[in-house]
mmCIF file of C-alpha atoms in Angstrom:
data_model
loop_
_atom_site.group_PDB
_atom_site.id
_atom_site.type_symbol
_atom_site.label_atom_id
_atom_site.label_comp_id
_atom_site.label_asym_id
_atom_site.label_seq_id
_atom_site.Cartn_x
_atom_site.Cartn_y
_atom_site.Cartn_z
ATOM 1 C CA UNK A 18 36.696 29.486 -51.659
ATOM 2 C CA UNK A 19 40.156 29.846 -50.125
ATOM 3 C CA UNK A 20 42.038 33.066 -49.474
ATOM 4 C CA UNK A 21 43.592 34.895 -52.431
ATOM 5 C CA UNK A 22 47.365 34.272 -52.582
ATOM 6 C CA UNK A 23 49.560 37.183 -51.547
ATOM 7 C CA UNK A 24 51.552 36.987 -54.784
ATOM 8 C CA UNK A 25 50.820 35.276 -58.109
ATOM 9 C CA UNK A 26 53.286 34.471 -60.876
ATOM 10 C CA UNK A 27 52.086 34.539 -64.479
ATOM 11 C CA UNK A 28 54.135 32.987 -67.288
ATOM 12 C CA UNK A 29 53.068 33.597 -70.899
ATOM 13 C CA UNK A 30 51.712 36.965 -72.037
ATOM 14 C CA UNK A 31 50.512 36.063 -75.535
ATOM 15 C CA UNK A 32 47.094 36.534 -77.114
ATOM 16 C CA UNK A 33 45.361 34.720 -74.252
ATOM 17 C CA UNK A 34 47.812 35.138 -71.401
ATOM 18 C CA UNK A 35 48.073 38.907 -71.568
ATOM 19 C CA UNK A 36 44.355 39.657 -71.091
ATOM 20 C CA UNK A 37 44.106 36.938 -68.439
ATOM 21 C CA UNK A 38 46.999 38.439 -66.478
ATOM 22 C CA UNK A 39 45.543 41.913 -67.018
ATOM 23 C CA UNK A 40 42.305 40.803 -65.366
ATOM 24 C CA UNK A 41 44.244 39.544 -62.366
ATOM 25 C CA UNK A 42 46.117 42.851 -62.096
ATOM 26 C CA UNK A 43 42.968 44.966 -62.458
ATOM 27 C CA UNK A 44 41.227 42.926 -59.766
ATOM 28 C CA UNK A 45 43.932 43.575 -57.216
ATOM 29 C CA UNK A 46 46.290 40.608 -57.508
ATOM 30 C CA UNK A 47 49.980 41.211 -56.823
ATOM 31 C CA UNK A 48 51.780 39.806 -59.866
ATOM 32 C CA UNK A 49 55.194 38.695 -61.053
ATOM 33 C CA UNK A 50 55.174 38.183 -64.834
ATOM 34 C CA UNK A 51 57.444 36.496 -67.343
ATOM 35 C CA UNK A 52 57.304 36.067 -71.124
ATOM 36 C CA UNK A 53 59.767 34.770 -73.705
ATOM 37 C CA UNK A 54 59.335 38.088 -75.541
ATOM 38 C CA UNK A 55 61.225 40.612 -73.413
ATOM 39 C CA UNK A 56 59.500 43.590 -75.037
ATOM 40 C CA UNK A 57 56.059 42.175 -74.357
ATOM 41 C CA UNK A 58 57.021 41.461 -70.758
ATOM 42 C CA UNK A 59 58.455 44.946 -70.206
ATOM 43 C CA UNK A 60 55.353 46.559 -71.701
ATOM 44 C CA UNK A 61 53.073 44.654 -69.340
ATOM 45 C CA UNK A 62 55.255 45.493 -66.328
ATOM 46 C CA UNK A 63 55.097 49.201 -67.183
ATOM 47 C CA UNK A 64 51.372 49.269 -67.936
ATOM 48 C CA UNK A 65 50.231 47.428 -64.822
ATOM 49 C CA UNK A 66 53.050 48.296 -62.387
ATOM 50 C CA UNK A 67 53.771 44.649 -61.598
ATOM 51 C CA UNK A 68 57.033 42.860 -60.826
ATOM 52 C CA UNK A 69 59.421 41.713 -63.557
ATOM 53 C CA UNK A 70 59.962 37.949 -63.482
ATOM 54 C CA UNK A 71 63.061 37.820 -65.684
ATOM 55 C CA UNK A 72 65.119 36.337 -62.850
ATOM 56 C CA UNK A 73 64.014 33.124 -61.198
ATOM 57 C CA UNK A 74 64.442 34.535 -57.690
ATOM 58 C CA UNK A 75 61.572 36.941 -58.410
ATOM 59 C CA UNK A 76 59.342 33.896 -57.800
ATOM 60 C CA UNK A 77 60.814 33.140 -54.358
ATOM 61 C CA UNK A 78 57.715 34.338 -52.482
ATOM 62 C CA UNK A 79 55.095 33.416 -55.097
ATOM 63 C CA UNK A 80 52.324 31.142 -53.805
ATOM 64 C CA UNK A 81 50.645 30.367 -57.133
ATOM 65 C CA UNK A 82 52.030 30.345 -60.692
ATOM 66 C CA UNK A 83 49.686 30.488 -63.701
ATOM 67 C CA UNK A 84 51.096 29.263 -67.015
ATOM 68 C CA UNK A 85 49.578 30.030 -70.433
ATOM 69 C CA UNK A 86 52.001 28.602 -72.986
ATOM 70 C CA UNK A 87 51.865 26.815 -76.372
ATOM 71 C CA UNK A 88 52.198 23.226 -75.119
ATOM 72 C CA UNK A 89 53.143 20.996 -72.220
ATOM 73 C CA UNK A 90 56.781 20.686 -73.238
ATOM 74 C CA UNK A 91 57.217 24.461 -73.077
ATOM 75 C CA UNK A 92 55.408 24.574 -69.722
ATOM 76 C CA UNK A 93 57.928 22.085 -68.357
ATOM 77 C CA UNK A 94 60.861 24.065 -69.753
ATOM 78 C CA UNK A 95 59.488 27.328 -68.336
ATOM 79 C CA UNK A 96 59.299 25.867 -64.840
ATOM 80 C CA UNK A 97 62.175 23.393 -64.596
ATOM 81 C CA UNK A 98 64.818 24.631 -67.024
ATOM 82 C CA UNK A 99 64.562 28.274 -65.940
ATOM 83 C CA UNK A 100 65.176 27.781 -62.225
ATOM 84 C CA UNK A 101 61.649 28.820 -61.255
ATOM 85 C CA UNK A 102 60.846 25.445 -59.697
ATOM 86 C CA UNK A 103 63.972 25.781 -57.547
ATOM 87 C CA UNK A 104 62.952 29.288 -56.496
ATOM 88 C CA UNK A 105 59.311 28.603 -55.636
ATOM 89 C CA UNK A 106 58.552 27.979 -51.952
ATOM 90 C CA UNK A 107 57.424 24.581 -50.701
ATOM 91 C CA UNK A 108 53.671 24.207 -50.914
ATOM 92 C CA UNK A 109 53.272 26.508 -53.913
ATOM 93 C CA UNK A 110 50.875 25.659 -56.737
ATOM 94 C CA UNK A 111 51.152 25.651 -60.538
ATOM 95 C CA UNK A 112 47.933 26.247 -62.495
ATOM 96 C CA UNK A 113 48.490 25.277 -66.132
ATOM 97 C CA UNK A 114 45.879 27.025 -68.278
ATOM 98 C CA UNK A 115 47.626 26.071 -71.529
ATOM 99 C CA UNK A 116 46.179 23.654 -74.081
ATOM 100 C CA UNK A 117 48.575 20.880 -73.148
ATOM 101 C CA UNK A 118 48.882 17.122 -73.294
ATOM 102 C CA UNK A 119 47.155 15.334 -70.364
ATOM 103 C CA UNK A 120 49.868 12.710 -69.929
ATOM 104 C CA UNK A 121 52.649 15.313 -69.991
ATOM 105 C CA UNK A 122 50.752 17.220 -67.307
ATOM 106 C CA UNK A 123 50.793 14.154 -65.072
ATOM 107 C CA UNK A 124 54.510 13.660 -65.713
ATOM 108 C CA UNK A 125 55.149 17.308 -64.821
ATOM 109 C CA UNK A 126 53.245 16.878 -61.557
ATOM 110 C CA UNK A 127 55.447 13.913 -60.646
ATOM 111 C CA UNK A 128 58.575 15.984 -61.277
ATOM 112 C CA UNK A 129 57.325 19.029 -59.373
ATOM 113 C CA UNK A 130 56.298 16.858 -56.430
ATOM 114 C CA UNK A 131 60.031 16.493 -55.693
ATOM 115 C CA UNK A 132 60.031 20.269 -55.103
ATOM 116 C CA UNK A 133 56.848 20.013 -52.982
ATOM 117 C CA UNK A 134 54.956 21.981 -55.631
ATOM 118 C CA UNK A 135 51.380 21.050 -56.538
ATOM 119 C CA UNK A 136 49.915 21.075 -60.052
ATOM 120 C CA UNK A 137 46.416 21.455 -61.478
ATOM 121 C CA UNK A 138 45.383 21.723 -65.120
ATOM 122 C CA UNK A 139 42.877 24.424 -66.008
ATOM 123 C CA UNK A 140 42.671 25.001 -69.778
ATOM 124 C CA UNK A 141 40.310 27.696 -70.968
ATOM 125 C CA UNK A 142 37.680 28.129 -73.661
ATOM 126 C CA UNK A 143 36.172 31.272 -75.102
ATOM 127 C CA UNK A 144 39.000 32.833 -77.070
ATOM 128 C CA UNK A 145 40.542 36.265 -76.752
ATOM 129 C CA UNK A 146 37.230 38.181 -76.385
ATOM 130 C CA UNK A 147 36.274 36.232 -73.262
ATOM 131 C CA UNK A 148 39.835 36.394 -71.950
ATOM 132 C CA UNK A 149 39.552 40.185 -72.167
ATOM 133 C CA UNK A 150 36.128 40.205 -70.499
ATOM 134 C CA UNK A 151 37.175 37.755 -67.801
ATOM 135 C CA UNK A 152 34.345 35.395 -68.768
ATOM 136 C CA UNK A 153 36.264 32.295 -69.874
ATOM 137 C CA UNK A 154 35.007 28.772 -69.305
ATOM 138 C CA UNK A 155 37.635 26.768 -67.433
ATOM 139 C CA UNK A 156 38.052 23.002 -67.114
ATOM 140 C CA UNK A 157 39.769 22.220 -63.814
ATOM 141 C CA UNK A 158 41.535 18.911 -63.227
ATOM 142 C CA UNK A 159 43.194 18.137 -59.887
ATOM 143 C CA UNK A 160 44.071 15.125 -57.760
ATOM 144 C CA UNK A 161 43.500 17.050 -54.540
ATOM 145 C CA UNK A 162 40.423 19.067 -53.543
ATOM 146 C CA UNK A 163 42.471 21.522 -51.507
ATOM 147 C CA UNK A 164 44.590 22.307 -54.582
ATOM 148 C CA UNK A 165 41.439 22.630 -56.686
ATOM 149 C CA UNK A 166 39.958 25.098 -54.193
ATOM 150 C CA UNK A 167 43.143 27.182 -54.140
ATOM 151 C CA UNK A 168 43.193 27.242 -57.933
ATOM 152 C CA UNK A 169 39.517 28.189 -58.185
ATOM 153 C CA UNK A 170 40.139 31.292 -56.065
ATOM 154 C CA UNK A 171 42.554 32.594 -58.707
ATOM 155 C CA UNK A 172 40.685 31.268 -61.742
ATOM 156 C CA UNK A 173 37.442 32.921 -60.647
ATOM 157 C CA UNK A 174 39.007 36.312 -61.442
ATOM 158 C CA UNK A 175 39.342 35.285 -65.103
ATOM 159 C CA UNK A 176 36.268 33.165 -65.715
ATOM 160 C CA UNK A 177 32.491 33.007 -65.787
ATOM 161 C CA UNK A 178 32.324 29.280 -65.108
ATOM 162 C CA UNK A 179 34.668 26.628 -63.749
ATOM 163 C CA UNK A 180 33.970 22.976 -64.525
ATOM 164 C CA UNK A 181 35.536 20.522 -62.074
ATOM 165 C CA UNK A 182 36.448 17.761 -64.518
ATOM 166 C CA UNK A 183 38.091 15.203 -62.223
ATOM 167 C CA UNK A 184 41.667 14.021 -61.706
ATOM 168 C CA UNK A 185 44.780 15.811 -62.925
ATOM 169 C CA UNK A 186 44.889 15.802 -66.732
ATOM 170 C CA UNK A 187 41.133 15.623 -67.236
ATOM 171 C CA UNK A 188 40.919 19.362 -67.852
ATOM 172 C CA UNK A 189 43.423 19.135 -70.692
ATOM 173 C CA UNK A 190 41.666 16.053 -72.060
ATOM 174 C CA UNK A 191 38.297 17.824 -72.029
ATOM 175 C CA UNK A 192 39.738 20.897 -73.761
ATOM 176 C CA UNK A 193 41.199 18.754 -76.548
ATOM 177 C CA UNK A 194 37.951 16.826 -76.990
ATOM 178 C CA UNK A 195 35.959 20.063 -77.076
ATOM 179 C CA UNK A 196 38.165 21.459 -79.815
ATOM 180 C CA UNK A 197 37.907 18.201 -81.733
ATOM 181 C CA UNK A 198 34.115 18.588 -81.755
ATOM 182 C CA UNK A 199 34.571 22.225 -82.826
ATOM 183 C CA UNK A 200 36.903 21.172 -85.634
ATOM 184 C CA UNK A 201 34.656 18.330 -86.773
ATOM 185 C CA UNK A 202 31.668 20.655 -86.945
ATOM 186 C CA UNK A 203 33.652 23.164 -88.956
ATOM 187 C CA UNK A 204 35.050 20.615 -91.420
ATOM 188 C CA UNK A 205 31.597 19.101 -91.981
ATOM 189 C CA UNK A 206 30.058 22.532 -92.519
ATOM 190 C CA UNK A 207 32.885 23.525 -94.885
ATOM 191 C CA UNK A 208 32.347 20.439 -97.019
ATOM 192 C CA UNK A 209 28.584 21.004 -97.143
ATOM 193 C CA UNK A 210 29.103 24.679 -97.983
ATOM 194 C CA UNK A 211 31.416 23.910 -100.909
ATOM 195 C CA UNK A 212 29.211 21.119 -102.296
ATOM 196 C CA UNK A 213 26.257 23.504 -102.150
ATOM 197 C CA UNK A 214 28.229 26.275 -103.840
ATOM 198 C CA UNK A 215 29.321 23.954 -106.633
ATOM 199 C CA UNK A 216 25.728 22.858 -107.218
ATOM 200 C CA UNK A 217 24.626 26.477 -107.542
ATOM 201 C CA UNK A 218 23.222 27.300 -104.115
ATOM 202 C CA UNK A 219 23.761 30.835 -102.840
ATOM 203 C CA UNK A 220 26.451 30.771 -100.110
ATOM 204 C CA UNK A 221 24.507 33.004 -97.735
ATOM 205 C CA UNK A 222 21.385 30.908 -98.250
ATOM 206 C CA UNK A 223 23.314 27.744 -97.366
ATOM 207 C CA UNK A 224 24.361 29.234 -94.045
ATOM 208 C CA UNK A 225 20.930 30.722 -93.319
ATOM 209 C CA UNK A 226 19.230 27.358 -93.883
ATOM 210 C CA UNK A 227 21.794 25.479 -91.791
ATOM 211 C CA UNK A 228 21.323 27.932 -88.943
ATOM 212 C CA UNK A 229 17.535 27.574 -89.062
ATOM 213 C CA UNK A 230 17.748 23.784 -89.232
ATOM 214 C CA UNK A 231 19.173 20.746 -87.482
ATOM 215 C CA UNK A 232 22.597 21.119 -89.117
ATOM 216 C CA UNK A 233 23.498 24.259 -87.192
ATOM 217 C CA UNK A 234 26.518 24.326 -84.888
ATOM 218 C CA UNK A 235 28.785 26.949 -83.368
ATOM 219 C CA UNK A 236 30.793 27.144 -86.607
ATOM 220 C CA UNK A 237 27.767 27.777 -88.839
ATOM 221 C CA UNK A 238 26.271 30.249 -86.362
ATOM 222 C CA UNK A 239 29.443 32.247 -85.766
ATOM 223 C CA UNK A 240 32.396 31.571 -88.067
ATOM 224 C CA UNK A 241 30.458 31.025 -91.289
ATOM 225 C CA UNK A 242 28.267 34.082 -90.711
ATOM 226 C CA UNK A 243 31.029 36.520 -89.780
ATOM 227 C CA UNK A 244 34.076 35.123 -91.584
ATOM 228 C CA UNK A 245 33.213 32.759 -94.448
ATOM 229 C CA UNK A 246 30.200 34.344 -96.165
ATOM 230 C CA UNK A 247 31.859 37.757 -95.783
ATOM 231 C CA UNK A 248 35.159 36.317 -97.138
ATOM 232 C CA UNK A 249 37.031 37.894 -94.193
ATOM 233 C CA UNK A 250 38.477 34.617 -92.844
ATOM 234 C CA UNK A 251 39.581 36.088 -89.508
ATOM 235 C CA UNK A 252 38.157 33.811 -86.811
ATOM 236 C CA UNK A 253 41.322 34.382 -84.721
ATOM 237 C CA UNK A 254 42.100 30.679 -84.365
ATOM 238 C CA UNK A 255 45.039 29.336 -86.341
ATOM 239 C CA UNK A 256 45.550 26.001 -88.047
ATOM 240 C CA UNK A 257 48.477 25.453 -85.703
ATOM 241 C CA UNK A 258 46.374 25.823 -82.574
ATOM 242 C CA UNK A 259 43.341 23.813 -83.610
ATOM 243 C CA UNK A 260 45.350 21.018 -85.237
ATOM 244 C CA UNK A 261 47.470 20.779 -82.081
ATOM 245 C CA UNK A 262 44.379 20.389 -79.890
ATOM 246 C CA UNK A 263 42.732 17.883 -82.214
ATOM 247 C CA UNK A 264 46.042 16.028 -82.332
ATOM 248 C CA UNK A 265 46.055 15.799 -78.532
ATOM 249 C CA UNK A 266 42.580 14.257 -78.687
ATOM 250 C CA UNK A 267 43.757 11.788 -81.345
ATOM 251 C CA UNK A 268 46.831 10.834 -79.317
ATOM 252 C CA UNK A 269 44.675 10.299 -76.230
ATOM 253 C CA UNK A 270 42.324 8.013 -78.165
ATOM 254 C CA UNK A 271 45.312 6.078 -79.492
ATOM 255 C CA UNK A 272 46.771 5.666 -75.989
ATOM 256 C CA UNK A 273 43.390 4.310 -74.875
ATOM 257 C CA UNK A 274 43.260 1.933 -77.891
ATOM 258 C CA UNK A 275 40.019 3.466 -79.154
ATOM 259 C CA UNK A 276 39.410 3.600 -82.916
ATOM 260 C CA UNK A 277 38.342 7.095 -83.989
ATOM 261 C CA UNK A 278 38.220 7.267 -87.797
ATOM 262 C CA UNK A 279 36.391 10.607 -87.900
ATOM 263 C CA UNK A 280 38.771 12.159 -85.383
ATOM 264 C CA UNK A 281 41.712 11.015 -87.491
ATOM 265 C CA UNK A 282 40.204 12.488 -90.669
ATOM 266 C CA UNK A 283 39.421 15.824 -89.016
ATOM 267 C CA UNK A 284 42.952 15.991 -87.645
ATOM 268 C CA UNK A 285 44.374 15.247 -91.090
ATOM 269 C CA UNK A 286 42.179 17.867 -92.794
ATOM 270 C CA UNK A 287 43.219 20.597 -90.348
ATOM 271 C CA UNK A 288 46.890 19.591 -90.351
ATOM 272 C CA UNK A 289 46.966 19.496 -94.159
ATOM 273 C CA UNK A 290 45.320 22.918 -94.252
ATOM 274 C CA UNK A 291 48.064 24.276 -92.039
ATOM 275 C CA UNK A 292 50.755 22.705 -94.198
ATOM 276 C CA UNK A 293 49.230 24.262 -97.307
ATOM 277 C CA UNK A 294 48.533 27.774 -95.999
ATOM 278 C CA UNK A 295 50.882 27.932 -93.016
ATOM 279 C CA UNK A 296 50.158 27.015 -89.408
ATOM 280 C CA UNK A 297 49.681 30.709 -88.622
ATOM 281 C CA UNK A 298 46.818 31.034 -91.116
ATOM 282 C CA UNK A 299 43.260 31.222 -89.833
ATOM 283 C CA UNK A 300 41.560 27.829 -89.779
ATOM 284 C CA UNK A 301 38.435 29.278 -91.426
ATOM 285 C CA UNK A 302 40.505 29.451 -94.621
ATOM 286 C CA UNK A 303 40.033 25.700 -94.938
ATOM 287 C CA UNK A 304 36.942 26.692 -96.932
ATOM 288 C CA UNK A 305 39.206 28.338 -99.520
ATOM 289 C CA UNK A 306 41.209 25.129 -99.867
ATOM 290 C CA UNK A 307 38.043 23.096 -100.397
ATOM 291 C CA UNK A 308 36.782 25.669 -102.924
ATOM 292 C CA UNK A 309 40.044 25.572 -104.861
ATOM 293 C CA UNK A 310 39.888 21.786 -105.050
ATOM 294 C CA UNK A 311 36.329 22.093 -106.357
ATOM 295 C CA UNK A 312 37.366 24.721 -108.969
ATOM 296 C CA UNK A 313 35.218 27.390 -107.321
ATOM 297 C CA UNK A 314 36.557 30.913 -107.754
ATOM 298 C CA UNK A 315 35.622 34.198 -106.094
ATOM 299 C CA UNK A 316 36.365 37.685 -107.325
#
C-alpha cells in the first residue's frame, strides 16, 4: 500500500459522507472539507478541527479528493464548476465514492485528464451503520494500478473490504447491479408477503418460514424482520436512492443492448413507489402500497 497523502479533500458530508470523513479525521488524516450545506460543513470543521473548503484555493495542496455526492452530474459540478479542479495540483487523485453513472465517470475522467488529475470510482455498500464503523465494502474501479493503490490507502481507513472490480466505471456498475439485486429481492418478498397476508397467513409466520427456507434473502432476513413485520418502515434507504441505483443498472443494460424485463419491472415498481409516497420515503413502505392495492388494512 502506498503512503498516506499529506492532505485529503472530502466533498459531501451527508448521511454517508459525514461518518466516512469522520473516520478519516479520527484516524489521523489531515482534511479539507466542503458541503453544499454551510451549517453542516461548519459543524464538521468545528467538531474535528479540520480545514474549511469553502474556497477553491483551500484545495491547492490536496493530494487526494474523496467525493460522496448524490450522482455523477453533481460530482462533475462540484469539481469543475466550483474551481476545485483548477486549484488541485497536477498529479492529484479524485476518488468518487458516490453511487454514480459509470459512463459519466469515464467522461469526467477524460475532462479531468486535461488538468492532470486522475480518477477512480469507489462506491460503497453497507449503509450508514457500516460507514460509522468504518467497515464498508468498497468496489474499486481504475484504469491504472498506481491510482488504484493510492486510492486503496485512503479507502482502507473507511472499509473492511475493497473489491478491485476492473477498469474505471466498473465499481459504479457493480454498485448499481448489487442494488438491483437488492431491490428485486425486496419486491419479490413484498409481493409474496402481501399475497400470503391476503390468503390469511400470519405475517410473522410468512417471514419466519422464508428465512428458514430457500426463499430467504437479505431483505427477508433484515428489512422484513426489523421494519415490515414491526410496521416501523425505517430501513434508512429511500425510494429516491434505490430507484436511482436500479435506474443506473437499467440504463447500463440498455446501452449494452441487453433485454432485462425483470430489471425494468423492478425499476418501475420502485420508481412508482417513490412517486406515490415521495422519493424521500423509506423504500420498505412499498409493502404498504401493495397492501393498499390488495385491500389489506392494519390498525
